[in-house]
Coordinates of C-alpha atoms and ligand atoms in Angstrom, one line a residue:
M275 CA -0.5 3.0 -41.1
H276 CA -1.8 3.4 -37.6
L277 CA -4.6 5.2 -35.8
S278 CA -2.2 7.2 -33.7
K279 CA -0.7 8.8 -36.8
F280 CA -4.1 10.4 -37.7
H281 CA -5.6 13.5 -36.5
F282 CA -8.8 12.7 -34.7
A283 CA -11.0 14.1 -37.4
S284 CA -9.5 11.6 -39.8
I285 CA -10.0 8.8 -37.4
F286 CA -13.7 9.3 -37.2
A287 CA -14.0 9.7 -40.9
L288 CA -12.4 6.2 -41.1
L289 CA -14.1 4.7 -38.1
P290 CA -17.1 3.1 -40.0
I291 CA -14.7 1.6 -42.5
L292 CA -12.2 0.4 -39.8
M293 CA -15.0 -1.2 -37.7
M294 CA -16.3 -3.1 -40.7
L295 CA -12.9 -4.7 -41.4
P296 CA -12.2 -8.1 -40.0
P297 CA -9.6 -8.1 -37.2
A298 CA -6.2 -7.4 -38.6
R299 CA -4.5 -10.5 -40.1
A300 CA -7.3 -12.7 -39.0
Q301 CA -6.1 -15.3 -41.5
K302 CA -2.9 -15.7 -39.6
S303 CA -3.0 -18.6 -37.2
P304 CA -2.9 -17.4 -33.6
I305 CA -0.3 -17.9 -30.9
L306 CA -1.7 -20.4 -28.4
I307 CA -0.9 -19.7 -24.8
T308 CA -1.9 -21.7 -21.7
A309 CA -1.4 -19.9 -18.4
D310 CA -1.1 -22.4 -15.6
L311 CA -1.9 -20.7 -12.3
T312 CA -2.1 -23.8 -10.2
D313 CA 1.1 -22.9 -8.4
V314 CA -0.2 -19.5 -7.2
P315 CA 0.2 -20.4 -3.5
R316 CA 3.9 -20.8 -4.2
K317 CA 4.0 -17.5 -6.1
L318 CA 4.8 -19.1 -9.5
Y319 CA 3.0 -18.8 -12.8
H320 CA 3.8 -21.2 -15.7
A321 CA 3.1 -21.0 -19.4
D322 CA 3.2 -23.1 -22.5
V323 CA 3.2 -21.1 -25.7
D324 CA 3.0 -22.3 -29.2
L325 CA 4.0 -19.7 -31.8
P326 CA 3.5 -20.1 -35.6
V327 CA 6.9 -19.5 -37.2
T328 CA 8.8 -19.8 -40.4
S329 CA 12.5 -20.8 -40.8
G330 CA 15.1 -18.1 -40.3
P331 CA 16.0 -15.5 -37.7
L332 CA 13.2 -14.7 -35.2
T333 CA 13.1 -12.1 -32.4
L334 CA 10.5 -12.6 -29.6
T335 CA 9.8 -10.2 -26.9
T336 CA 8.0 -9.8 -23.6
P337 CA 6.1 -6.5 -22.7
Q338 CA 8.1 -3.6 -21.3
W339 CA 5.9 -0.5 -21.1
I340 CA 2.7 -1.7 -19.5
P341 CA -0.3 0.4 -20.3
G342 CA -1.8 2.1 -17.2
T343 CA 1.4 1.9 -15.2
H344 CA 3.0 4.6 -17.4
M345 CA 6.4 3.0 -16.8
P346 CA 8.7 0.2 -18.1
A347 CA 7.4 -2.2 -15.5
G348 CA 7.3 -5.4 -17.5
P349 CA 8.3 -8.4 -15.3
V350 CA 11.2 -9.7 -17.5
S351 CA 13.5 -9.9 -14.5
N352 CA 11.2 -12.5 -13.0
I353 CA 10.9 -14.7 -16.0
T354 CA 12.7 -18.0 -15.5
G355 CA 12.9 -21.5 -16.9
L356 CA 12.6 -20.3 -20.5
V357 CA 13.1 -23.2 -22.9
F358 CA 12.3 -23.2 -26.6
T359 CA 11.7 -26.5 -28.5
A360 CA 10.7 -27.4 -32.1
N361 CA 10.1 -30.8 -33.5
G362 CA 11.3 -32.3 -30.3
Q363 CA 14.7 -30.4 -30.3
T364 CA 15.7 -27.7 -27.9
L365 CA 16.6 -24.5 -29.7
S366 CA 19.3 -22.1 -28.3
W367 CA 18.5 -18.4 -27.8
R368 CA 20.4 -15.2 -27.1
R369 CA 19.1 -12.2 -25.3
D370 CA 19.5 -8.9 -27.1
D371 CA 22.5 -6.9 -25.8
V372 CA 20.5 -3.6 -25.7
D373 CA 16.8 -4.4 -25.4
L374 CA 16.9 -6.9 -22.5
Y375 CA 13.2 -7.9 -23.2
E376 CA 14.1 -9.5 -26.5
F377 CA 15.2 -13.0 -27.3
H378 CA 16.8 -14.0 -30.6
L379 CA 16.5 -17.4 -32.2
D380 CA 17.2 -19.1 -35.5
I381 CA 14.3 -21.3 -36.6
P382 CA 15.5 -24.4 -38.5
Q383 CA 14.1 -25.3 -41.9
G384 CA 10.8 -27.1 -41.9
V385 CA 9.7 -25.8 -38.4
T386 CA 6.3 -24.2 -38.4
T387 CA 5.5 -24.2 -34.7
L388 CA 7.9 -23.0 -31.9
H389 CA 7.1 -24.2 -28.4
A390 CA 8.2 -22.1 -25.4
H391 CA 7.8 -22.9 -21.8
L392 CA 8.4 -20.3 -19.2
D393 CA 7.8 -19.6 -15.5
C394 CA 7.3 -16.3 -13.8
I395 CA 8.2 -15.6 -10.2
V396 CA 5.3 -13.5 -8.8
T397 CA 6.0 -10.8 -6.4
M398 CA 2.6 -9.1 -6.1
R399 CA -1.1 -9.5 -6.4
V400 CA -1.0 -13.1 -5.1
S401 CA -1.7 -14.8 -1.8
Q402 CA -2.3 -18.4 -0.7
K403 CA -6.0 -18.0 -1.7
L404 CA -6.1 -15.8 -4.7
A405 CA -4.3 -14.1 -7.7
A406 CA -5.0 -11.1 -9.8
F407 CA -3.1 -12.3 -12.9
E408 CA -2.0 -9.9 -15.6
W409 CA -1.0 -11.6 -18.8
E410 CA 2.2 -9.6 -19.3
A411 CA 3.8 -12.0 -16.8
L412 CA 3.8 -14.8 -19.3
L413 CA 3.4 -13.2 -22.8
L414 CA 5.9 -13.9 -25.5
Y415 CA 5.4 -12.8 -29.1
P416 CA 7.2 -11.5 -32.2
A417 CA 9.0 -8.2 -31.6
H418 CA 8.7 -5.1 -33.8
T419 CA 5.1 -5.9 -34.8
P420 CA 2.0 -3.9 -33.7
V421 CA 0.6 -6.0 -30.8
R422 CA -3.0 -5.6 -32.1
D423 CA -1.9 -7.4 -35.3
I424 CA -0.8 -10.5 -33.4
P425 CA -3.6 -13.0 -33.0
I426 CA -3.5 -15.1 -29.8
Q427 CA -5.7 -17.6 -28.2
P428 CA -5.5 -17.9 -24.4
S429 CA -6.3 -20.9 -22.1
L430 CA -6.2 -21.0 -18.4
K431 CA -5.7 -23.5 -15.6
V432 CA -6.4 -22.6 -12.0
P433 CA -6.2 -24.5 -8.7
A434 CA -9.1 -27.0 -8.2
G435 CA -12.3 -25.3 -7.0
W436 CA -11.1 -21.7 -7.6
G437 CA -13.4 -19.3 -9.3
V438 CA -12.4 -17.1 -12.3
G439 CA -13.4 -13.6 -13.1
T440 CA -12.4 -12.0 -16.4
A441 CA -13.7 -10.1 -19.4
L442 CA -12.4 -12.8 -21.7
T443 CA -15.0 -15.1 -23.2
P444 CA -14.7 -18.8 -22.5
V445 CA -15.3 -21.0 -25.6
S446 CA -14.8 -24.4 -24.1
S447 CA -17.8 -26.1 -22.5
G448 CA -17.8 -26.7 -18.7
S449 CA -18.7 -25.0 -15.5
W450 CA -18.2 -21.3 -15.1
P451 CA -17.1 -19.2 -13.3
V452 CA -15.7 -22.2 -11.3
P453 CA -14.0 -24.5 -13.8
A454 CA -14.0 -28.3 -13.0
A455 CA -11.0 -29.6 -11.2
G456 CA -8.0 -30.0 -13.5
A457 CA -9.9 -28.4 -16.4
T458 CA -8.3 -26.1 -18.9
T459 CA -10.6 -23.2 -19.9
Q460 CA -10.1 -22.0 -23.5
F461 CA -11.0 -18.5 -24.5
G462 CA -11.8 -17.0 -27.9
V463 CA -9.1 -15.7 -30.2
T464 CA -8.1 -12.2 -29.5
N465 CA -4.9 -10.2 -30.1
V466 CA -1.9 -9.5 -27.9
E467 CA -3.0 -5.9 -27.2
Q468 CA -6.4 -7.1 -26.0
L469 CA -5.1 -10.0 -24.1
Q470 CA -2.7 -7.8 -22.1
D471 CA -5.8 -5.7 -21.4
S472 CA -7.8 -8.6 -20.0
P473 CA -6.6 -9.7 -16.6
V474 CA -7.9 -12.7 -14.7
L475 CA -9.0 -12.8 -11.1
T476 CA -9.0 -16.3 -9.5
G477 CA -9.5 -17.4 -5.9
Q478 CA -10.7 -20.1 -3.6
Y479 CA -13.1 -17.7 -1.8
F480 CA -14.8 -16.2 -4.9
R481 CA -18.1 -14.5 -5.6
E482 CA -19.4 -13.0 -8.8
F483 CA -22.2 -10.5 -8.6
P484 CA -24.2 -9.1 -11.6
L485 CA -24.8 -5.4 -11.3
A486 CA -27.6 -3.0 -12.5
D487 CA -29.2 -5.6 -14.9
T488 CA -31.2 -2.9 -16.7
I489 CA -27.9 -1.4 -18.0
K490 CA -26.5 -3.1 -21.1
P491 CA -23.9 -4.4 -21.8
Q492 CA -23.6 -6.5 -18.6
H493 CA -21.5 -5.5 -15.6
F494 CA -20.2 -7.8 -12.9
I495 CA -18.1 -7.4 -9.8
D496 CA -15.9 -10.5 -9.1
V497 CA -14.5 -10.7 -5.6
A498 CA -11.8 -13.0 -4.2
S499 CA -10.7 -12.8 -0.6
D500 CA -8.2 -14.5 1.8
N501 CA -10.9 -15.2 4.3
P502 CA -14.0 -17.2 3.4
D503 CA -16.6 -14.5 4.4
D504 CA -15.0 -11.4 3.1
C505 CA -15.9 -12.0 -0.6
N506 CA -19.6 -11.7 0.4
L507 CA -19.6 -7.9 -0.1
R508 CA -22.0 -5.9 2.1
P509 CA -25.3 -5.0 0.4
A510 CA -24.4 -1.3 0.7
V511 CA -21.2 -1.8 -1.3
L512 CA -23.0 -3.8 -4.0
V513 CA -25.7 -1.2 -4.2
A514 CA -23.1 1.6 -4.5
T515 CA -21.3 -0.3 -7.2
A516 CA -24.6 -0.9 -9.1
N517 CA -25.3 2.8 -8.7
L518 CA -21.9 3.6 -10.1
V519 CA -22.8 1.6 -13.2
R520 CA -26.0 3.7 -13.6
E521 CA -24.3 7.0 -12.9
A522 CA -21.4 6.3 -15.3
D523 CA -24.0 5.3 -17.9
A524 CA -25.8 8.7 -17.4
L525 CA -22.6 10.7 -17.3
Y526 CA -20.6 9.1 -20.2
A527 CA -23.6 8.3 -22.4
S528 CA -21.6 5.6 -24.2
H529 CA -19.6 2.5 -23.5
H530 CA -16.6 0.9 -25.1
Y531 CA -16.7 -2.7 -24.0
H532 CA -18.8 -5.8 -24.7
V533 CA -18.9 -6.6 -20.9
Y534 CA -17.4 -5.1 -17.9
H535 CA -15.9 -6.9 -14.8
F536 CA -14.8 -5.1 -11.7
L537 CA -12.1 -7.5 -10.4
L538 CA -11.5 -7.0 -6.7
T539 CA -9.2 -8.7 -4.2
L540 CA -9.7 -8.4 -0.4
S541 CA -6.3 -9.3 1.1
D542 CA -3.8 -7.9 3.5
V543 CA -0.9 -9.7 1.6
A544 CA -1.7 -9.5 -2.1
G545 CA -1.2 -5.7 -2.2
G546 CA -3.5 -3.6 -4.3
G547 CA -4.4 -0.3 -5.7
G548 CA -6.0 -0.2 -9.1
L549 CA -5.0 -0.9 -12.7
E550 CA -7.4 0.0 -15.4
H551 CA -8.4 -2.0 -18.4
G552 CA -10.9 -1.5 -21.2
Q553 CA -13.4 -4.2 -20.2
S554 CA -12.3 -4.7 -16.6
S555 CA -10.2 -3.3 -13.8
D556 CA -7.8 -4.9 -11.3
N557 CA -8.6 -3.5 -7.9
G558 CA -7.0 -4.5 -4.6
V559 CA -7.8 -3.4 -1.0
G560 CA -7.1 -4.8 2.4
E561 CA -9.1 -7.8 3.9
K562 CA -11.6 -5.4 5.4
G563 CA -11.4 -2.8 2.7
Y564 CA -15.2 -2.5 2.3
A565 CA -16.2 -4.1 5.6
D566 CA -17.6 -1.0 7.3
E567 CA -18.3 2.6 6.4
G568 CA -14.9 3.9 7.5
H569 CA -13.0 1.6 5.2
T570 CA -15.5 2.1 2.3
V571 CA -15.1 5.9 2.6
A572 CA -11.3 5.5 2.6
N573 CA -11.6 3.5 -0.6
A574 CA -14.5 5.5 -2.0
D575 CA -13.0 6.5 -5.3
L576 CA -11.1 3.3 -6.2
L577 CA -13.8 1.5 -8.3
P578 CA -15.2 4.8 -9.8
H579 CA -11.7 5.8 -10.8
E580 CA -10.7 2.6 -12.5
F581 CA -14.1 2.3 -14.2
T582 CA -13.8 5.8 -15.5
H583 CA -10.5 4.8 -17.1
S584 CA -12.5 2.5 -19.5
W585 CA -13.5 5.8 -21.2
N586 CA -10.8 8.2 -20.2
G587 CA -7.4 6.4 -20.7
K588 CA -8.4 3.2 -22.4
Y589 CA -10.8 4.4 -25.2
R590 CA -9.5 8.0 -25.3
R591 CA -5.8 8.0 -24.9
P592 CA -3.2 10.7 -25.3
D593 CA -1.4 10.3 -28.6
G594 CA 2.0 9.9 -26.9
L595 CA 0.7 7.4 -24.3
Y596 CA -0.5 5.1 -27.0
Q597 CA 2.2 3.0 -28.7
S598 CA 1.5 0.2 -31.1
D599 CA 3.8 -2.1 -29.2
F600 CA 4.8 -2.5 -25.5
A601 CA 8.4 -1.6 -26.3
T602 CA 8.3 2.0 -27.4
P603 CA 8.4 4.4 -24.4
Q604 CA 5.2 6.2 -23.6
H605 CA 5.1 10.0 -23.3
G606 CA 3.5 11.2 -20.1
A607 CA 2.8 14.8 -21.1
L608 CA -1.0 14.6 -21.1
L609 CA -1.4 12.5 -17.9
W610 CA -3.1 15.4 -16.3
V611 CA -6.0 14.4 -18.6
Y612 CA -5.6 10.6 -18.5
E613 CA -5.1 10.5 -14.7
G614 CA -6.0 14.0 -13.6
M615 CA -9.5 14.1 -15.2
T616 CA -10.1 10.5 -14.0
Q617 CA -9.1 11.6 -10.5
Y618 CA -11.7 14.3 -10.7
L619 CA -14.5 12.2 -12.3
G620 CA -13.7 9.2 -10.0
N621 CA -14.3 11.3 -6.9
V622 CA -17.4 12.9 -8.3
L623 CA -18.8 9.5 -9.2
A624 CA -17.9 8.2 -5.7
A625 CA -20.2 10.9 -4.3
R626 CA -22.9 10.5 -6.9
S627 CA -23.0 6.7 -6.4
G628 CA -23.1 6.8 -2.6
F629 CA -19.7 5.4 -1.9
E630 CA -19.3 8.6 0.2
T631 CA -21.5 11.5 1.1
Q632 CA -21.2 15.0 -0.4
A633 CA -19.6 16.1 2.9
Q634 CA -17.1 13.3 2.8
Y635 CA -16.3 14.2 -0.8
R636 CA -15.6 17.8 0.3
D637 CA -13.3 16.6 3.1
H638 CA -11.3 14.5 0.6
L639 CA -11.1 17.5 -1.7
A640 CA -9.9 19.7 1.2
S641 CA -7.1 17.2 1.9
S642 CA -6.0 17.1 -1.7
A643 CA -6.1 20.9 -2.2
A644 CA -4.3 21.6 1.0
R645 CA -1.6 19.1 0.2
L646 CA -0.9 20.6 -3.2
D647 CA -1.1 24.1 -1.8
N648 CA 1.6 23.1 0.7
T649 CA 3.9 21.4 -1.8
P650 CA 7.0 23.6 -2.0
G651 CA 8.2 21.6 -5.0
R652 CA 5.7 23.6 -7.1
D653 CA 8.1 26.5 -6.7
W654 CA 10.5 24.8 -9.3
R655 CA 8.5 22.1 -11.0
S656 CA 5.3 22.5 -13.2
T657 CA 2.4 20.1 -13.2
E658 CA 3.4 19.2 -16.8
D659 CA 6.8 18.2 -15.6
T660 CA 5.4 15.8 -13.0
A661 CA 3.5 14.2 -15.9
I662 CA 6.4 14.0 -18.4
A663 CA 8.6 12.5 -15.6
A664 CA 5.8 10.2 -14.4
S665 CA 7.7 7.0 -14.9
V666 CA 10.4 8.0 -12.4
L667 CA 8.2 9.7 -9.8
R668 CA 6.0 6.9 -8.4
S669 CA 7.8 6.3 -5.1
G670 CA 7.5 8.7 -2.2
G671 CA 9.9 9.1 0.7
A672 CA 12.1 11.8 2.2
W673 CA 11.6 15.3 0.9
Y674 CA 8.9 14.1 -1.4
N675 CA 7.2 17.5 -1.1
W676 CA 10.2 19.3 -2.4
R677 CA 10.9 16.8 -5.2
R678 CA 7.1 16.4 -6.0
G679 CA 5.6 13.1 -7.1
Q680 CA 2.9 12.1 -9.6
D681 CA 1.0 15.3 -8.7
Y682 CA -0.8 15.4 -12.1
Y683 CA -3.5 13.2 -10.5
Q684 CA -4.7 15.8 -7.9
E685 CA -3.5 18.8 -9.9
G686 CA -5.7 17.5 -12.6
E687 CA -8.6 17.1 -10.2
L688 CA -8.4 20.7 -9.2
L689 CA -7.9 21.8 -12.8
W690 CA -11.0 20.0 -14.1
L691 CA -13.0 21.2 -11.1
D692 CA -12.0 24.7 -12.1
A693 CA -13.1 24.0 -15.7
D694 CA -16.4 22.5 -14.5
T695 CA -17.3 25.3 -12.2
L696 CA -16.2 27.9 -14.8
I697 CA -18.5 26.4 -17.4
R698 CA -21.3 26.4 -14.9
K699 CA -20.6 30.0 -14.0
M700 CA -20.4 31.1 -17.6
T701 CA -23.7 29.3 -18.5
S702 CA -25.7 30.0 -15.3
N703 CA -25.3 26.3 -14.4
K704 CA -27.0 25.2 -17.7
K705 CA -23.9 23.4 -18.9
S706 CA -21.1 21.7 -17.1
L707 CA -18.1 19.4 -17.7
D708 CA -20.7 16.6 -18.0
D709 CA -21.5 18.0 -21.4
F710 CA -17.8 18.0 -22.4
E711 CA -17.5 14.3 -21.3
K712 CA -20.5 13.4 -23.6
I713 CA -18.5 14.9 -26.5
F714 CA -15.0 13.8 -25.6
L715 CA -15.6 10.3 -24.2
A716 CA -18.7 9.4 -26.2
R717 CA -17.2 10.3 -29.6
G718 CA -17.9 7.4 -31.9
G719 CA -20.9 6.3 -29.9
N720 CA -21.0 2.8 -28.4
T721 CA -18.0 0.7 -29.4
G722 CA -16.2 -2.5 -28.5
P723 CA -12.8 -2.1 -26.9
M724 CA -10.6 0.2 -29.0
I725 CA -8.2 3.0 -28.6
V726 CA -8.8 6.4 -30.1
P727 CA -5.8 8.7 -29.5
Y728 CA -6.1 12.5 -29.0
K729 CA -3.9 15.6 -28.9
F730 CA -4.1 18.7 -26.8
D731 CA -6.0 20.6 -29.5
E732 CA -8.9 18.3 -29.3
L733 CA -9.5 19.1 -25.7
V734 CA -9.6 22.8 -26.6
E735 CA -12.0 22.1 -29.5
D736 CA -14.4 20.0 -27.4
L737 CA -14.4 22.5 -24.5
N738 CA -15.2 25.3 -27.0
A739 CA -18.0 23.2 -28.2
V740 CA -19.5 23.4 -24.7
V741 CA -18.8 27.1 -24.1
P742 CA -16.5 29.3 -26.2
F743 CA -13.6 30.5 -24.1
D744 CA -9.8 30.8 -24.4
W745 CA -9.4 27.2 -23.2
A746 CA -5.9 26.8 -24.6
T747 CA -4.6 29.6 -22.4
F748 CA -6.7 28.4 -19.5
L749 CA -5.0 24.9 -19.7
H750 CA -1.5 26.1 -20.5
D751 CA -1.5 28.6 -17.6
R752 CA -2.4 25.9 -15.1
I753 CA -0.3 23.1 -16.4
D754 CA 2.9 24.5 -18.0
N755 CA 3.6 27.4 -15.7
I756 CA 5.3 27.4 -12.4
N757 CA 2.4 28.1 -10.0
P758 CA 3.5 28.5 -6.3
H759 CA -0.1 28.0 -5.2
A760 CA -2.6 25.3 -6.1
D761 CA -5.6 26.0 -8.3
L762 CA -8.3 26.7 -5.7
A763 CA -10.5 28.6 -8.1
G764 CA -12.8 25.6 -8.7
I765 CA -13.5 25.3 -4.9
E766 CA -14.2 29.0 -4.7
Q767 CA -16.4 29.0 -7.9
G768 CA -18.1 26.0 -6.3
G769 CA -19.2 28.0 -3.3
Y770 CA -16.6 27.0 -0.8
K771 CA -13.2 28.0 0.5
L772 CA -10.3 26.1 1.9
V773 CA -9.7 26.9 5.5
Y774 CA -7.7 25.3 8.4
Q775 CA -9.3 24.3 11.7
D776 CA -7.7 22.9 14.9
K777 CA -9.2 19.4 14.5
P778 CA -9.1 16.9 11.6
S779 CA -12.4 16.2 10.0
A780 CA -14.0 12.8 10.6
T781 CA -13.3 11.8 7.0
Q782 CA -9.7 12.9 7.2
R783 CA -9.3 10.6 10.2
I784 CA -10.4 7.5 8.4
S785 CA -9.4 8.3 4.8
A786 CA -6.3 6.9 3.0
G787 CA -4.8 10.4 2.9
M788 CA -4.5 10.4 6.6
R789 CA -2.8 7.0 7.2
V790 CA -0.4 8.7 9.7
L791 CA -3.4 9.6 11.9
R792 CA -5.0 6.1 11.7
S793 CA -1.7 4.5 12.7
G794 CA -1.6 6.6 15.9
G795 CA 0.8 9.1 14.5
L796 CA 0.3 12.8 14.1
D797 CA -0.2 14.8 10.9
S798 CA 1.3 18.1 11.8
W799 CA 2.0 19.0 8.2
Y800 CA 0.1 22.3 8.2
S801 CA 1.4 23.3 11.6
I802 CA 5.0 22.5 12.4
G803 CA 5.5 20.9 9.0
L804 CA 6.2 17.2 9.6
R805 CA 4.5 13.8 9.5
V806 CA 5.4 11.6 12.4
G807 CA 4.5 8.0 13.2
A808 CA 3.3 6.6 16.5
D809 CA 6.9 5.7 17.3
G810 CA 8.2 9.2 16.7
M811 CA 9.7 8.4 13.3
I812 CA 9.5 11.4 11.0
S813 CA 8.4 10.3 7.5
D814 CA 8.7 13.7 5.8
V815 CA 9.4 17.3 6.6
R816 CA 7.8 20.2 4.8
W817 CA 10.5 22.1 2.9
G818 CA 10.6 25.7 4.2
G819 CA 8.3 24.9 7.1
P820 CA 9.0 25.4 10.9
A821 CA 10.5 22.0 11.4
D822 CA 12.7 22.4 8.3
K823 CA 13.9 25.8 9.6
A824 CA 14.8 24.0 12.9
R825 CA 17.0 21.6 10.8
V826 CA 14.9 18.6 11.4
A827 CA 15.1 15.9 8.6
P828 CA 13.0 13.0 7.4
G829 CA 14.2 9.7 8.8
E830 CA 15.0 11.2 12.2
K831 CA 13.1 10.3 15.4
I832 CA 11.5 12.6 17.9
I833 CA 12.6 11.4 21.4
A834 CA 10.9 14.1 23.4
A835 CA 8.8 17.3 23.1
N836 CA 8.9 20.0 25.8
G837 CA 10.5 17.6 28.3
Q838 CA 8.1 14.7 27.7
I839 CA 9.0 11.4 26.1
F840 CA 7.4 11.4 22.6
S841 CA 3.9 10.4 22.0
S842 CA 1.4 11.9 19.6
D843 CA -0.5 13.4 22.5
A844 CA 2.7 14.9 24.0
L845 CA 3.6 16.5 20.6
R846 CA 0.0 17.7 20.1
S847 CA 0.1 19.3 23.6
A848 CA 3.4 21.0 22.8
I849 CA 2.0 22.5 19.6
R850 CA -1.1 23.7 21.5
A851 CA 1.0 25.1 24.4
A852 CA 3.1 27.2 22.0
K853 CA 0.1 28.8 20.4
G854 CA 0.1 32.6 20.9
T855 CA 3.4 32.5 22.9
T856 CA 7.0 33.3 21.9
E857 CA 8.5 30.1 23.5
P858 CA 9.6 27.6 20.8
I859 CA 8.7 23.9 21.0
H860 CA 11.8 22.1 22.4
M861 CA 12.4 18.7 20.9
I862 CA 15.1 16.1 21.4
I863 CA 15.8 14.4 18.1
Q864 CA 17.6 11.2 17.3
A865 CA 19.5 11.0 13.9
D866 CA 21.2 7.6 13.4
S867 CA 23.1 7.1 16.6
F868 CA 23.3 10.8 17.5
V869 CA 21.0 12.9 19.6
S870 CA 20.5 16.7 19.3
M871 CA 18.1 19.5 20.3
A872 CA 15.8 21.3 17.9
D873 CA 13.7 24.3 18.8
I874 CA 10.7 24.8 16.5
D875 CA 9.6 28.4 16.4
Y876 CA 5.9 27.9 15.7
H877 CA 2.9 29.5 17.4
D878 CA -0.3 29.1 15.4
G879 CA -1.6 25.9 17.0
E880 CA -2.9 22.8 15.2
R881 CA -4.1 23.2 11.6
Y882 CA -6.2 20.8 9.5
P883 CA -7.8 21.6 6.1
V884 CA -11.5 21.7 5.6
L885 CA -13.9 23.3 3.1
Q886 CA -16.1 26.1 4.4
R887 CA -19.3 27.2 2.7
V888 CA -19.3 30.8 1.4
D889 CA -22.8 31.9 2.0
G890 CA -24.6 33.7 -0.8
T891 CA -22.6 32.1 -3.6
P892 CA -23.9 29.3 -5.9
A893 CA -23.0 25.9 -4.4
Y894 CA -21.9 24.4 -7.7
L895 CA -19.8 21.9 -5.8
D896 CA -23.0 20.4 -4.4
D897 CA -24.6 20.3 -7.8
I898 CA -21.6 18.5 -9.2
T899 CA -21.7 15.7 -6.6
R900 CA -25.5 15.2 -6.8
S901 CA -26.7 11.9 -8.4
L902 CA -27.9 12.1 -12.0
T903 CA -30.0 8.9 -11.6
T904 CA -32.4 7.7 -8.9
L905 CA -30.1 5.8 -6.6
E906 CA -31.0 2.4 -5.3
K907 CA -30.8 2.4 -1.5
T908 CA -30.2 -0.2 1.2
P909 CA -31.4 0.2 4.8
S910 CA -27.8 0.0 6.0
E911 CA -26.5 2.7 3.6
P912 CA -25.5 6.0 5.2
K913 CA -27.8 8.9 4.2
N914 CA -26.3 11.3 1.7
E915 CA -27.0 14.3 3.8
D916 CA -27.4 16.9 1.1
Q917 CA -29.7 14.9 -1.2
Ligands
LIG1161 ZN1 -5.8 6.1 -12.8

């Protein structure tokens, strides 16, 4: 019997009973795991695991489908040095022939504890000075058992002098958050599901900052950096993060954690992005990722997005994305809620908290909307299909726009903006999607970390509870159908329209979506239909666009434009010169070791997306991005122009 098998109404009828029960199988003795991270600079993790066992056949497994990654990304291929011992004897094992994550053993008579030692070769989220450690790298536990039913007690060793940030609760005495040299920190007993959801940040240059101390439970941001000074976050960033805690508290009117830790790495080598967890999030940006306003704006939605996932994705999870073990494939169909609504709320919270201004929010939105509206792959593939196929669509590359990627993120953003502005329109701005969030994400009130699955019908019911409408058709039309154009209704109902101008906005120049521009390349996606680096390399060509019609392909290199050796400026001049004429842009193109000519027949000049205010209409978009709370300010913080 499992929560995911219930309709939500049944779940909530049971909730008070479930929450009074002791943790499942609490009487069973826990697995003991000690993660040794002292070899982080050499990119190795080690673990010793003691498993309670009985004699007979035993199948152990490592995690395969990692929550939040929406793909079978468990690091089994990097596990090495696996040795099982019991009562001083080495036990032989055999990998399963089909499920390569499983190990079969035969436990001898009289053995009650099985010891395993394993190492994991680490390929990401580590540097010489820090690690963002996810427990799936070292987890080993009985297969075919719900992971929330397997008790486990974790311990941790880190290099001497390194600090530790985690939502796990230390039970051993000693200094914290910087354990004494050589010390092993023991944490309270939890279960395998929760442990996988509780990463550890450790680093030599480490700071932990409490946030918004009037909001309970407690929130912290833990920062580790490769350079000694970078972990001292700027006051403006700490203020924005504290404001985020206040704004989320006001928006979601609930919490589903005992404590929350933003774990943040600042490193050019450890990689990054974000991975959500219930009581923490693993966030990584470059060394200078929040060092100035430009970088902060480029990363504006990272912390708000991952924080929002504690509600939308961790607490509320689509039925098919929640599996009781990490072996059963996850179903991506509702990722336009899990990720898409989080994309929307993350950007809204970034503006409400002051990570970016309302104008910067609109510039980001213009970029997303224009990209989707100029994605020819939407002629054959629905948003729902990008979600169902999520686990094979992460990587980009050539013809990405024709294949499509994980577009449910930004498709979802436009969809939920559409829903938000529609609710405001139908209720004369008296209600909004905020009211929906207070129902959908706060159902059950304040709780500890737990997962409450939902199905499509619950979304419809909860939207109807805000304002009656044919929400099922609204959602189906936008998600399941082939829609050659992006859903721009939310922008228009919000009092703006998507237009193209001949210069990129300041935000577009510095934001992550415009990396090509920052690297000295040229984003001519909306003009001649290609993205080109500073060296002339073409990273992608817009299917059906002018460059495509001239038979130009991704991976080729522009040698010259209109008789001039390639530079971004030379190509830009050529695009400008062709405006309003009939003369094509003449390019010399290198493909592998061959050179050829390409004539691009394009005459509309440079085009970059921006949102333009439509006078005389309600500016709901500005209402949406206005803070709900009184923001804390710092002198160095940029003014939020519309507030
Ligand atoms: Zn996400």
